[in-house]
Amino acid sequence: MKAAFAPKYGPPDVVEIRDMPRPVAGAGEVLVEIHATTVTRTDRETLRGHPWFARLVTGLTGPKHPVLGIDFAGVVVEVGPGTSRFSIGDRVFGLSPSRYGCHAEWVAVSEDGAIGHIPETLAFHEAVVGEGAWYAHSNLEAFGLASGQDVMIYGASGAIGTAAVQLAKARGAHVTAVVGTRHTDLAAALGADLVVNYMTEDFTARPERYDLVFDAVGKTTYPACRKLLKPQGAYYASDLGPWGQTVWLSLWSAITRSRRVVIGMPRDPREVIGFLGDMLADGRYRAVIDSHYDLDDISAAYAHVATEQKTGIVVIDVKPR
Ligand SMILES: NC(=O)c1ccc[n+]([C@@H]2O[C@H](COP(=O)([O-])OP(=O)(O)OC[C@H]3O[C@@H](n4cnc5c(N)ncnc54)[C@H](OP(=O)(O)O)[C@@H]3O)[C@@H](O)[C@H]2O)c1
């Protein structure tokens, strides 16, 4: 099968298209013929081996799983022994966060993992939204965002940010989205109650106060956002912050049990895939697609993701749309 192979850590052009053996569905697994996948910030950070301590998990000298890619959407073409949830021909989507392997024509995944049915009305490329939704859900769930609460989502135009706006609205929260000029219409269309343009206004000077400020793009800091918080409010971040400051602040928050600053740890990805299918089916969630690339052009997709300027997700069409 055709796969995008990363023989070492490095920039986008280390990725090579190779012919590799097709995987088989082992016990408890299904084999998925992939129609669409994505290049995410997770893939990009894994490809460059960043941050350094992540190499303890992703491989000390090079990627332990050299075929990256964690989002998949495709068709079940083989079911392994002992499986019962899926049948050959089922359209499925999901995440393969521990073994990656989705930048390829086929992937074998556990049927007990983060995999669900794609709603009938949805194309494959509209279903590869798992990674952003997973990180967004992990943070909102860790905070316990509830109906009626006020949340500010900073960087509401990336994969995590566009997901966070939609998931926070689905929870009944009152959402302020902070985005740049080119994304103000998008944020409103996703359901944000208030849209703030960080390019024309100092968002930290807003008069509103929040239960949660979620930095979905790693471009602001707790000290900058502190005055936006209600007395019991909290600042959550998807990134380590300048010089890792959010890590140290979150450790201090944990020690003092203030829960004021938190880097949301990824939760079990089955949670999010479990409810995302229903949300996609009834229109409460939709993919925000930046661009499409063929698998052969995946290095260019990586280079685009590395600009940190994408809007939502970058789709790889493994099969023609
Ligand atoms: N380490 C990992 O494995 C890992 C994995 C996933 C995610 N993450 C982290 O999670 C964060 C979000 O990931 P993502 O995939 O959602 O990001 P993304 O899609 O790459 O975010 C890009 C968006 O950020 C906006 N942006 C750029 N500069 C901004 C600024 N100063 N203020 C507000 N918005 C800005 C851009 O639009 P404008 O420029 O028009 O505003 C663009 O739409 C990143 O910090 C990433 O490092 C880390």
XYZ file of C-alpha atoms and ligand atoms in Angstrom:
369
model
C 0.000 0.000 0.000
C 0.996 3.611 -0.408
C 1.986 5.336 2.855
C 3.730 8.530 3.997
C 6.827 7.375 5.857
C 8.930 9.512 8.228
C 12.340 7.805 8.532
C 13.613 10.400 11.052
C 12.600 13.525 12.924
C 12.836 16.672 10.824
C 11.111 19.208 8.567
C 8.184 18.404 6.234
C 10.395 17.172 3.391
C 11.733 14.180 5.363
C 8.377 12.487 4.705
C 8.569 10.039 1.773
C 5.800 8.224 -0.057
C 6.650 4.516 0.125
C 5.136 1.213 -0.850
C 4.564 -0.722 2.381
C 2.875 -3.987 3.345
C -0.863 -3.692 3.831
C -1.790 -4.271 7.507
C -4.157 -7.083 8.468
C -6.946 -6.939 11.019
C -5.719 -8.790 14.105
C -7.868 -10.141 16.913
C -10.325 -7.462 18.007
C -9.366 -5.188 15.106
C -10.943 -3.934 11.908
C -9.086 -2.948 8.764
C -10.158 0.428 7.401
C -9.615 1.488 3.804
C -8.854 5.164 4.344
C -10.558 7.758 2.164
C -9.523 10.860 4.134
C -7.115 11.783 6.895
C -5.553 15.022 8.140
C -2.201 16.575 8.898
C -2.603 17.983 12.399
C -0.424 19.950 14.778
C 0.053 16.630 16.591
C 1.515 15.088 13.403
C 3.661 18.137 12.822
C 5.021 18.223 16.392
C 5.631 14.465 16.282
C 7.462 14.769 12.958
C 9.856 17.328 14.357
C 10.204 15.539 17.704
C 8.943 18.529 19.663
C 8.935 19.154 22.570
C 12.087 17.142 23.297
C 10.584 15.281 26.282
C 7.767 13.956 24.056
C 10.453 11.764 22.406
C 10.296 9.576 25.506
C 6.915 8.516 24.128
C 7.247 9.052 20.364
C 10.743 7.516 20.016
C 14.184 8.623 21.246
C 16.042 8.724 17.925
C 13.221 8.871 15.391
C 9.471 8.339 15.158
C 8.576 4.991 16.771
C 5.568 4.910 14.433
C 7.053 6.248 11.167
C 3.674 6.356 9.418
C 2.002 9.274 11.202
C -1.601 10.457 11.009
C -4.179 10.067 13.767
C -7.492 11.013 12.099
C -9.139 8.574 9.717
C -12.373 8.247 7.748
C -12.997 5.287 5.476
C -14.663 1.931 4.976
C -14.265 -1.299 6.957
C -12.859 -3.877 4.525
C -11.827 -6.659 6.910
C -12.894 -7.697 10.409
C -10.534 -9.606 12.686
C -11.373 -12.555 14.951
C -13.538 -11.709 17.949
C -15.018 -8.491 16.544
C -18.736 -7.689 16.588
C -19.248 -3.911 16.465
C -18.555 -3.357 12.761
C -19.284 -5.119 9.470
C -17.513 -5.055 6.140
C -18.721 -2.000 4.213
C -19.403 0.194 7.270
C -18.354 3.833 6.848
C -16.315 4.752 9.906
C -14.247 7.578 11.369
C -12.034 7.909 14.383
C -8.645 8.446 15.949
C -5.506 6.360 16.209
C -3.535 8.475 18.700
C -1.195 5.868 20.150
C -0.185 3.995 16.979
C -0.803 6.707 14.358
C -0.685 5.012 10.905
C -3.431 6.974 9.133
C -1.244 8.615 6.464
C -1.705 5.455 4.416
C -4.223 3.607 2.296
C -5.218 1.200 5.073
C -5.036 1.159 8.858
C -5.889 -1.570 11.371
C -7.555 -0.250 14.534
C -9.119 -1.843 17.596
C -12.897 -1.984 17.347
C -12.947 -1.000 21.043
C -10.924 2.129 20.296
C -11.950 5.603 19.180
C -14.031 4.563 16.156
C -17.636 5.245 15.215
C -20.001 5.257 12.258
C -20.008 8.227 9.880
C -23.478 9.775 9.542
C -24.996 8.895 6.138
C -25.179 12.481 4.936
C -21.499 13.178 5.521
C -18.617 12.841 3.067
C -15.421 11.208 4.341
C -13.473 14.462 4.332
C -16.119 16.068 6.567
C -15.597 13.427 9.242
C -11.859 13.800 9.938
C -12.435 16.250 12.770
C -11.389 14.030 15.655
C -8.058 15.553 16.739
C -9.238 19.130 17.256
C -12.481 17.992 18.879
C -10.535 15.637 21.154
C -8.257 18.357 22.548
C -11.110 20.856 22.825
C -13.369 18.360 24.589
C -10.550 17.297 26.927
C -10.139 20.876 28.154
C -13.843 21.749 28.393
C -14.597 18.475 30.160
C -11.647 18.808 32.563
C -12.939 22.251 33.536
C -16.510 20.943 33.678
C -17.950 23.707 31.477
C -21.671 23.859 32.208
C -24.751 25.468 30.696
C -24.951 29.196 31.380
C -21.262 29.657 32.114
C -19.136 32.229 30.320
C -16.164 31.033 28.294
C -13.650 32.960 26.206
C -11.972 30.892 23.491
C -8.746 32.529 22.367
C -7.615 31.448 18.888
C -11.053 30.210 17.866
C -10.000 29.698 14.237
C -7.619 26.718 14.519
C -8.513 23.041 14.670
C -8.937 23.095 18.444
C -10.486 26.570 18.551
C -13.204 25.918 15.947
C -14.003 22.688 17.788
C -14.052 24.424 21.169
C -16.596 27.035 20.019
C -18.966 24.348 18.749
C -18.563 22.039 21.750
C -18.937 24.905 24.239
C -22.145 26.055 22.503
C -23.450 22.487 22.593
C -22.881 22.560 26.365
C -25.059 25.681 26.610
C -22.209 28.031 27.505
C -22.075 31.705 26.534
C -19.119 31.874 24.142
C -16.758 34.731 23.334
C -14.462 33.887 20.419
C -11.195 35.795 19.984
C -9.902 35.667 16.399
C -8.077 37.726 13.801
C -9.786 39.876 11.164
C -10.080 37.164 8.494
C -11.907 34.830 10.916
C -14.568 37.044 12.523
C -17.378 35.856 10.200
C -16.383 32.237 10.704
C -16.480 32.541 14.497
C -19.957 34.060 14.361
C -21.135 31.345 11.954
C -19.882 28.682 14.349
C -22.202 30.103 16.993
C -20.041 32.438 19.094
C -22.215 34.919 21.008
C -19.528 37.586 20.955
C -16.611 37.834 18.521
C -13.536 39.881 19.460
C -10.881 40.757 16.890
C -7.499 40.581 18.614
C -5.949 42.511 15.732
C -8.054 45.648 16.225
C -8.777 45.507 19.950
C -6.937 44.625 23.168
C -9.027 41.597 24.097
C -7.651 41.627 27.650
C -9.290 45.039 28.199
C -12.810 43.653 27.586
C -15.260 44.366 30.425
C -16.747 40.838 30.471
C -15.577 38.322 33.091
C -15.271 34.602 32.460
C -15.581 31.283 34.253
C -13.087 29.895 31.753
C -10.547 31.441 29.392
C -9.314 28.722 27.054
C -6.236 29.521 24.965
C -6.842 27.117 22.088
C -3.794 28.190 20.089
C -0.993 28.787 22.585
C -0.553 32.441 21.717
C -1.551 34.209 24.947
C -0.646 33.745 28.612
C -2.239 33.502 32.039
C -0.735 36.820 33.226
C -2.296 38.567 30.207
C -5.713 36.940 30.770
C -5.871 36.935 34.572
C -8.013 40.060 34.832
C -10.630 38.515 32.524
C -11.373 35.757 35.037
C -14.178 35.712 37.582
C -12.968 35.109 41.179
C -13.339 31.325 40.773
C -12.482 31.349 37.055
C -9.701 29.352 35.419
C -7.263 29.641 32.529
C -6.796 26.502 30.430
C -4.269 26.176 27.625
C -3.564 23.774 24.777
C 0.127 24.642 24.738
C 3.088 25.081 27.065
C 3.234 28.890 26.733
C 6.343 31.085 26.302
C 9.370 29.405 27.953
C 7.029 26.713 29.257
C 5.505 29.188 31.710
C 2.046 27.587 31.548
C 3.570 24.285 32.665
C 5.112 25.856 35.762
C 1.982 27.855 36.544
C -0.200 24.771 36.158
C 2.107 22.778 38.450
C 1.854 25.553 41.032
C -1.954 25.537 40.616
C -1.987 21.795 41.204
C 0.222 22.052 44.309
C -1.897 24.852 45.784
C -5.110 23.142 44.568
C -6.305 26.464 43.146
C -7.020 24.933 39.688
C -6.442 28.468 38.337
C -4.094 27.460 35.482
C -4.380 24.097 33.747
C -2.909 22.448 30.652
C -5.712 20.078 29.729
C -4.457 16.503 29.385
C -5.974 14.504 26.531
C -8.824 12.345 27.830
C -9.843 8.923 26.517
C -10.483 9.692 22.803
C -13.423 7.244 22.787
C -15.432 9.858 24.726
C -15.350 12.405 21.940
C -15.797 9.978 19.044
C -18.721 8.536 21.030
C -20.802 11.704 20.763
C -19.280 13.424 17.705
C -21.165 11.215 15.231
C -24.530 12.403 16.621
C -23.406 16.029 16.592
C -22.195 15.745 12.991
C -25.461 14.051 11.991
C -27.748 16.730 13.412
C -25.589 19.679 12.366
C -24.430 20.780 15.828
C -20.866 20.184 14.658
C -19.309 20.763 11.278
C -15.859 20.465 9.839
C -14.026 23.703 9.128
C -11.729 22.759 6.257
C -8.703 24.877 5.417
C -7.479 22.954 2.367
C -7.187 19.578 0.623
C -4.018 17.732 -0.477
C -3.425 14.375 -2.131
C -1.407 11.816 -0.172
C 1.439 12.255 -2.706
C 1.638 15.940 -1.700
C 1.635 15.394 2.044
C 4.972 17.204 2.561
C 3.318 20.364 1.242
C 0.448 19.812 3.683
C 2.953 19.529 6.559
C 4.649 22.740 5.406
C 1.281 24.516 5.418
C 0.404 23.241 8.915
C 3.836 24.427 10.083
C 2.906 28.029 9.204
C 0.515 27.889 12.192
C -1.955 29.816 10.013
C -4.455 27.159 9.018
C -8.176 27.634 9.527
C -9.589 24.460 11.076
C -8.266 21.260 9.504
C -5.989 20.293 6.602
C -7.445 17.267 4.822
C -5.490 14.596 2.956
C -7.675 12.939 0.322
C -6.231 9.429 0.217
C -8.931 8.522 -2.310
C -10.382 11.057 -4.758
C -13.408 12.918 -3.353
N 2.358 19.196 21.034
C 1.379 18.603 20.386
O 1.413 17.423 20.048
C 0.165 19.414 20.033
C -0.859 18.771 19.367
C -1.973 19.484 18.995
C -2.040 20.808 19.327
N -1.053 21.406 20.008
C -1.125 22.834 20.321
O -2.450 23.278 20.320
C -2.531 24.558 19.746
C -3.619 24.629 18.695
O -3.458 23.683 17.680
P -4.350 23.830 16.385
O -4.055 22.683 15.488
O -5.761 24.118 16.742
O -3.721 25.187 15.799
P -3.791 25.725 14.332
O -4.983 25.151 13.636
O -2.466 25.584 13.704
O -4.071 27.285 14.627
C -3.946 28.177 13.605
C -4.868 29.374 13.840
O -4.339 30.198 14.877
C -4.653 31.549 14.564
N -3.659 32.412 15.188
C -2.371 32.582 14.801
N -1.776 33.481 15.606
C -2.697 33.869 16.506
C -2.674 34.766 17.598
N -1.570 35.470 17.939
N -3.801 34.904 18.319
C -4.901 34.211 18.021
N -4.996 33.344 16.992
C -3.890 33.176 16.245
C -4.556 31.607 13.039
O -5.409 32.582 12.482
P -5.014 34.153 12.490
O -3.523 34.238 12.304
O -5.774 34.732 11.359
O -5.465 34.652 13.821
C -4.993 30.197 12.603
O -6.353 30.172 12.186
C -1.147 24.875 19.226
O -0.536 25.755 20.147
C -0.448 23.572 19.208
O 0.938 23.686 19.463
C 0.060 20.739 20.355
